[in-house]
């Protein structure tokens, strides 16, 4: 019999609710703390940044949250996304594994990011917000939010990490086409940016810095709010449609994964594919391994410290309980700009602490090697971020081969790499580095963190 | 009731046959002629270029041709493609129209081109061919064939029109990632290229020149064959899966288009979306208008001459009966590189001659304006080629508004523009030209064509 190649759901089968893992976590998270008072943050503290609906989602304990019809209508431009069996990649690996992937690269912005960009733009629109600010690393998030703001007539200012701004000019063009304004961060538009530029004129920027700038730009203008593409609970919530769809699709395929893999920056695509499977582990007797894959050069999950830290470099966000390398940690200039972030979202951090998920770290060259192998067998050129998940898939396949045990693997193809081709050029030219981070560096960076009463 | 956003077909509903319009054409085409003997070309004449299976498809009179299972398995990575209702674009146009589009941009290469690249690579593989040559304009076809050759271990040499090679560096990177070799055309790899370079060292190239180079490279190496991305009957045949799917999807949507629109270079995406609807007109009592949209700067359908002409610039291909601007016509450097071709495929030419289809020509700036309007309402950034179809959609909508008549429009979103962002940058910077072609220029170019006994 011929192998199934993929499972597509119809528009009517698209989930109409997001899954909120907070309802099922065995240990609650510690609360975020106000950056000045060090008291637990309340909804009012966040009101200058986010619309109330998103703040309520941030702390909600409801297991399922309805997806507004207006958001569903936009999702349906590309969702449900296909679950694809990587038949040719399996052949190329020659291991006793079945490999499936959710293809989130079919969104108009080319990644999973619109899953949260659209509801964020929508809730802001509903609250009358006319302008948003945000940061972006490689540009996937900025592109997605520019795309989303277009539907609701919201103006957008994007602070794009300078190294990516220079490496990926097409990302800026995409955002412009969707009507957003983009500057390289650190920029002269904010005090935070000016201060960093005065001290480090050649700063390549980082997500932490760009977040500081975007927050400052939002709070200093009453009609403007801020939007974040990862880390926070409501962002991860919106991404769970990926895993919710995948569960339905596995049911149709009459299969189930032994391991679920996502690359890891702040947690959004990883959470999206995996949280519904964590729920199945917690509440439904399943036992899939859940693996978050980070760059070896930005190893907060595998080598960071679990403590309170700021989400940004300057220290404007609430203090968040998380695995972190310290908010001053400057990740090396790897091409996976979306993974160049010092900390892990609080839910993911708690799940890792509770050993409900695993973490793995892979070096840059291994990732691109995996990406090229995937492109040449399966046909899709993955984003540099996504190659981290694929590198882990190959490790899992090799382990299965060594142990002679068969295994079913699911990973999230979080985005395509068509706007990141300069990274592939550099890989083929032998110009990619495997940056290593010394234990001293991490300890120095983490030591600087204040101990905050929990 | 909420409007349907899109119709997705399951893997099982994907058509398993291509539609061959040759079976239904009221007037047969005149035969292609050998470039030297001027006698009708037979299968043996084409054998140095193509595998026999494709040659048989080229002349087949069978109405339906089975899609090999190996090809179906690869199609299923991204097919069936969605039929999407452009709800937000409709709102933006504020006209009494319903607009649907087939989203072919979801293929891993970002366009419709893999629909024929995959079967062409497959049939060559089945015949033991180890290497292919081809030309590419904007790079969509070269990318698609590189993608397809990867599945069958076929080596690929791509001659890429120089102006696009320079404008779109990421396309080269994509082809490299899929393991193809790419040179700018005219190149020093062929006699044809050398000759043109010696006369015009700054030649921007054209599809006609690149075809000459690719054919020469194929026929001068016995183990190598040639592959073409448009114009020929078998290429158009493979694209009909687009329209075949669309018909099934309209049935589910309980709707039917009044007008079917595709942009036009050599004919492949236009034929793909429209031929099954032409069949419905011819055999099933339907009466959809079928509109091919070409650039005003390369107006073979609207201002060219119907005559025998070569498919390439040097004169290596058979003489083909077609609407043409003359094989020496050098199209201006518009960004829609895939539409910079002097002639129209023979089937499309015959259909136009028989008034079974219409043609329209739009200038470059109107196209980009349409593309940006679509991106800002519907979210997908279209390829420069595709913007031609969208410009025509807007014209149709405006006409409907003027006349107060409602209309249902279908167009083919043949590809996304994420690898063509430099073109959008230039548009926003006000740097795009609307090239005009004088009647004298066309007449001089067409006059040079020999009159060949039919």
PDB file of N, CA, C and O in Angstrom, chain B residues 83-114:
ATOM      1  N   UNK B  83      -7.949  26.764  -2.700  1.00  0.00           N
ATOM      2  CA  UNK B  83      -8.706  27.808  -3.415  1.00  0.00           C
ATOM      3  C   UNK B  83      -9.199  28.761  -2.337  1.00  0.00           C
ATOM      4  O   UNK B  83      -9.962  28.365  -1.448  1.00  0.00           O
ATOM      5  N   UNK B  84      -8.757  30.018  -2.423  1.00  0.00           N
ATOM      6  CA  UNK B  84      -9.041  30.965  -1.347  1.00  0.00           C
ATOM      7  C   UNK B  84      -9.950  32.083  -1.833  1.00  0.00           C
ATOM      8  O   UNK B  84      -9.783  32.583  -2.945  1.00  0.00           O
ATOM      9  N   UNK B  85     -10.914  32.406  -1.016  1.00  0.00           N
ATOM     10  CA  UNK B  85     -11.776  33.556  -1.289  1.00  0.00           C
ATOM     11  C   UNK B  85     -11.081  34.798  -0.731  1.00  0.00           C
ATOM     12  O   UNK B  85     -10.783  34.857   0.473  1.00  0.00           O
ATOM     13  N   UNK B  86     -10.833  35.798  -1.595  1.00  0.00           N
ATOM     14  CA  UNK B  86     -10.085  36.995  -1.194  1.00  0.00           C
ATOM     15  C   UNK B  86     -11.010  38.007  -0.532  1.00  0.00           C
ATOM     16  O   UNK B  86     -11.226  39.112  -1.031  1.00  0.00           O
ATOM     17  N   UNK B  87     -11.546  37.625   0.620  1.00  0.00           N
ATOM     18  CA  UNK B  87     -12.571  38.434   1.286  1.00  0.00           C
ATOM     19  C   UNK B  87     -12.106  39.867   1.552  1.00  0.00           C
ATOM     20  O   UNK B  87     -12.833  40.829   1.299  1.00  0.00           O
ATOM     21  N   UNK B  88     -10.881  40.004   2.068  1.00  0.00           N
ATOM     22  CA  UNK B  88     -10.407  41.340   2.433  1.00  0.00           C
ATOM     23  C   UNK B  88     -10.052  42.179   1.205  1.00  0.00           C
ATOM     24  O   UNK B  88     -10.210  43.392   1.206  1.00  0.00           O
ATOM     25  N   UNK B  89      -9.551  41.521   0.176  1.00  0.00           N
ATOM     26  CA  UNK B  89      -9.253  42.229  -1.073  1.00  0.00           C
ATOM     27  C   UNK B  89     -10.556  42.724  -1.698  1.00  0.00           C
ATOM     28  O   UNK B  89     -10.637  43.841  -2.210  1.00  0.00           O
ATOM     29  N   UNK B  90     -11.587  41.891  -1.634  1.00  0.00           N
ATOM     30  CA  UNK B  90     -12.907  42.319  -2.121  1.00  0.00           C
ATOM     31  C   UNK B  90     -13.345  43.600  -1.413  1.00  0.00           C
ATOM     32  O   UNK B  90     -13.798  44.557  -2.044  1.00  0.00           O
ATOM     33  N   UNK B  91     -13.190  43.601  -0.071  1.00  0.00           N
ATOM     34  CA  UNK B  91     -13.571  44.790   0.704  1.00  0.00           C
ATOM     35  C   UNK B  91     -12.777  45.992   0.243  1.00  0.00           C
ATOM     36  O   UNK B  91     -13.315  47.087   0.081  1.00  0.00           O
ATOM     37  N   UNK B  92     -11.471  45.797   0.043  1.00  0.00           N
ATOM     38  CA  UNK B  92     -10.602  46.914  -0.345  1.00  0.00           C
ATOM     39  C   UNK B  92     -11.016  47.479  -1.701  1.00  0.00           C
ATOM     40  O   UNK B  92     -10.876  48.674  -1.950  1.00  0.00           O
ATOM     41  N   UNK B  93     -11.533  46.625  -2.579  1.00  0.00           N
ATOM     42  CA  UNK B  93     -11.903  47.091  -3.923  1.00  0.00           C
ATOM     43  C   UNK B  93     -13.303  47.703  -3.951  1.00  0.00           C
ATOM     44  O   UNK B  93     -13.629  48.482  -4.851  1.00  0.00           O
ATOM     45  N   UNK B  94     -14.128  47.305  -2.985  1.00  0.00           N
ATOM     46  CA  UNK B  94     -15.464  47.888  -2.865  1.00  0.00           C
ATOM     47  C   UNK B  94     -16.218  47.841  -4.203  1.00  0.00           C
ATOM     48  O   UNK B  94     -16.740  48.854  -4.672  1.00  0.00           O
ATOM     49  N   UNK B  95     -16.238  46.695  -4.801  1.00  0.00           N
ATOM     50  CA  UNK B  95     -16.928  46.502  -6.085  1.00  0.00           C
ATOM     51  C   UNK B  95     -17.809  45.260  -5.965  1.00  0.00           C
ATOM     52  O   UNK B  95     -17.607  44.433  -5.079  1.00  0.00           O
ATOM     53  N   UNK B  96     -18.807  45.131  -6.850  1.00  0.00           N
ATOM     54  CA  UNK B  96     -19.727  43.985  -6.733  1.00  0.00           C
ATOM     55  C   UNK B  96     -19.122  42.694  -7.282  1.00  0.00           C
ATOM     56  O   UNK B  96     -19.650  42.098  -8.214  1.00  0.00           O
ATOM     57  N   UNK B  97     -17.972  42.293  -6.703  1.00  0.00           N
ATOM     58  CA  UNK B  97     -17.293  41.093  -7.215  1.00  0.00           C
ATOM     59  C   UNK B  97     -16.985  40.119  -6.089  1.00  0.00           C
ATOM     60  O   UNK B  97     -16.765  40.514  -4.952  1.00  0.00           O
ATOM     61  N   UNK B  98     -16.996  38.842  -6.458  1.00  0.00           N
ATOM     62  CA  UNK B  98     -16.420  37.806  -5.603  1.00  0.00           C
ATOM     63  C   UNK B  98     -15.099  37.414  -6.252  1.00  0.00           C
ATOM     64  O   UNK B  98     -15.051  37.190  -7.463  1.00  0.00           O
ATOM     65  N   UNK B  99     -14.036  37.337  -5.447  1.00  0.00           N
ATOM     66  CA  UNK B  99     -12.720  37.025  -6.001  1.00  0.00           C
ATOM     67  C   UNK B  99     -12.164  35.773  -5.321  1.00  0.00           C
ATOM     68  O   UNK B  99     -12.111  35.695  -4.094  1.00  0.00           O
ATOM     69  N   UNK B 100     -11.779  34.814  -6.128  1.00  0.00           N
ATOM     70  CA  UNK B 100     -11.121  33.603  -5.634  1.00  0.00           C
ATOM     71  C   UNK B 100      -9.721  33.506  -6.245  1.00  0.00           C
ATOM     72  O   UNK B 100      -9.506  33.966  -7.367  1.00  0.00           O
ATOM     73  N   UNK B 101      -8.792  32.901  -5.508  1.00  0.00           N
ATOM     74  CA  UNK B 101      -7.502  32.612  -6.137  1.00  0.00           C
ATOM     75  C   UNK B 101      -7.000  31.237  -5.734  1.00  0.00           C
ATOM     76  O   UNK B 101      -7.250  30.759  -4.641  1.00  0.00           O
ATOM     77  N   UNK B 102      -6.322  30.598  -6.678  1.00  0.00           N
ATOM     78  CA  UNK B 102      -5.607  29.360  -6.369  1.00  0.00           C
ATOM     79  C   UNK B 102      -4.251  29.788  -5.841  1.00  0.00           C
ATOM     80  O   UNK B 102      -3.509  30.515  -6.523  1.00  0.00           O
ATOM     81  N   UNK B 103      -3.889  29.327  -4.653  1.00  0.00           N
ATOM     82  CA  UNK B 103      -2.623  29.743  -4.066  1.00  0.00           C
ATOM     83  C   UNK B 103      -1.512  28.756  -4.398  1.00  0.00           C
ATOM     84  O   UNK B 103      -1.220  27.835  -3.642  1.00  0.00           O
ATOM     85  N   UNK B 104      -0.862  28.977  -5.538  1.00  0.00           N
ATOM     86  CA  UNK B 104       0.248  28.107  -5.951  1.00  0.00           C
ATOM     87  C   UNK B 104       1.556  28.492  -5.258  1.00  0.00           C
ATOM     88  O   UNK B 104       2.573  27.822  -5.431  1.00  0.00           O
ATOM     89  N   UNK B 105       1.528  29.574  -4.478  1.00  0.00           N
ATOM     90  CA  UNK B 105       2.759  29.997  -3.801  1.00  0.00           C
ATOM     91  C   UNK B 105       3.124  29.075  -2.644  1.00  0.00           C
ATOM     92  O   UNK B 105       4.198  29.203  -2.081  1.00  0.00           O
ATOM     93  N   UNK B 106       2.244  28.137  -2.301  1.00  0.00           N
ATOM     94  CA  UNK B 106       2.548  27.251  -1.174  1.00  0.00           C
ATOM     95  C   UNK B 106       3.511  26.126  -1.528  1.00  0.00           C
ATOM     96  O   UNK B 106       3.932  25.367  -0.661  1.00  0.00           O
ATOM     97  N   UNK B 107       3.911  26.008  -2.780  1.00  0.00           N
ATOM     98  CA  UNK B 107       4.900  24.974  -3.112  1.00  0.00           C
ATOM     99  C   UNK B 107       6.243  25.348  -2.503  1.00  0.00           C
ATOM    100  O   UNK B 107       6.512  26.526  -2.283  1.00  0.00           O
ATOM    101  N   UNK B 108       7.086  24.354  -2.224  1.00  0.00           N
ATOM    102  CA  UNK B 108       8.385  24.657  -1.597  1.00  0.00           C
ATOM    103  C   UNK B 108       9.242  25.611  -2.422  1.00  0.00           C
ATOM    104  O   UNK B 108      10.090  26.313  -1.878  1.00  0.00           O
ATOM    105  N   UNK B 109       9.052  25.659  -3.739  1.00  0.00           N
ATOM    106  CA  UNK B 109       9.809  26.599  -4.563  1.00  0.00           C
ATOM    107  C   UNK B 109       9.084  27.941  -4.658  1.00  0.00           C
ATOM    108  O   UNK B 109       9.607  28.887  -5.244  1.00  0.00           O
ATOM    109  N   UNK B 110       7.882  28.018  -4.140  1.00  0.00           N
ATOM    110  CA  UNK B 110       7.170  29.284  -4.059  1.00  0.00           C
ATOM    111  C   UNK B 110       6.342  29.646  -5.282  1.00  0.00           C
ATOM    112  O   UNK B 110       5.842  30.764  -5.371  1.00  0.00           O
ATOM    113  N   UNK B 111       6.192  28.721  -6.218  1.00  0.00           N
ATOM    114  CA  UNK B 111       5.404  29.017  -7.414  1.00  0.00           C
ATOM    115  C   UNK B 111       4.761  27.745  -7.956  1.00  0.00           C
ATOM    116  O   UNK B 111       4.947  26.655  -7.418  1.00  0.00           O
ATOM    117  N   UNK B 112       4.040  27.919  -9.092  1.00  0.00           N
ATOM    118  CA  UNK B 112       3.393  26.792  -9.764  1.00  0.00           C
ATOM    119  C   UNK B 112       4.391  25.914 -10.522  1.00  0.00           C
ATOM    120  O   UNK B 112       4.038  24.818 -10.958  1.00  0.00           O
ATOM    121  N   UNK B 113       5.604  26.381 -10.721  1.00  0.00           N
ATOM    122  CA  UNK B 113       6.530  25.688 -11.616  1.00  0.00           C
ATOM    123  C   UNK B 113       6.828  24.225 -11.244  1.00  0.00           C
ATOM    124  O   UNK B 113       7.040  23.401 -12.151  1.00  0.00           O
ATOM    125  N   UNK B 114       6.850  23.863  -9.964  1.00  0.00           N
ATOM    126  CA  UNK B 114       7.107  22.449  -9.665  1.00  0.00           C
ATOM    127  C   UNK B 114       6.077  21.478 -10.267  1.00  0.00           C
ATOM    128  O   UNK B 114       6.369  20.297 -10.422  1.00  0.00           O
TER     129      UNK B 114
END
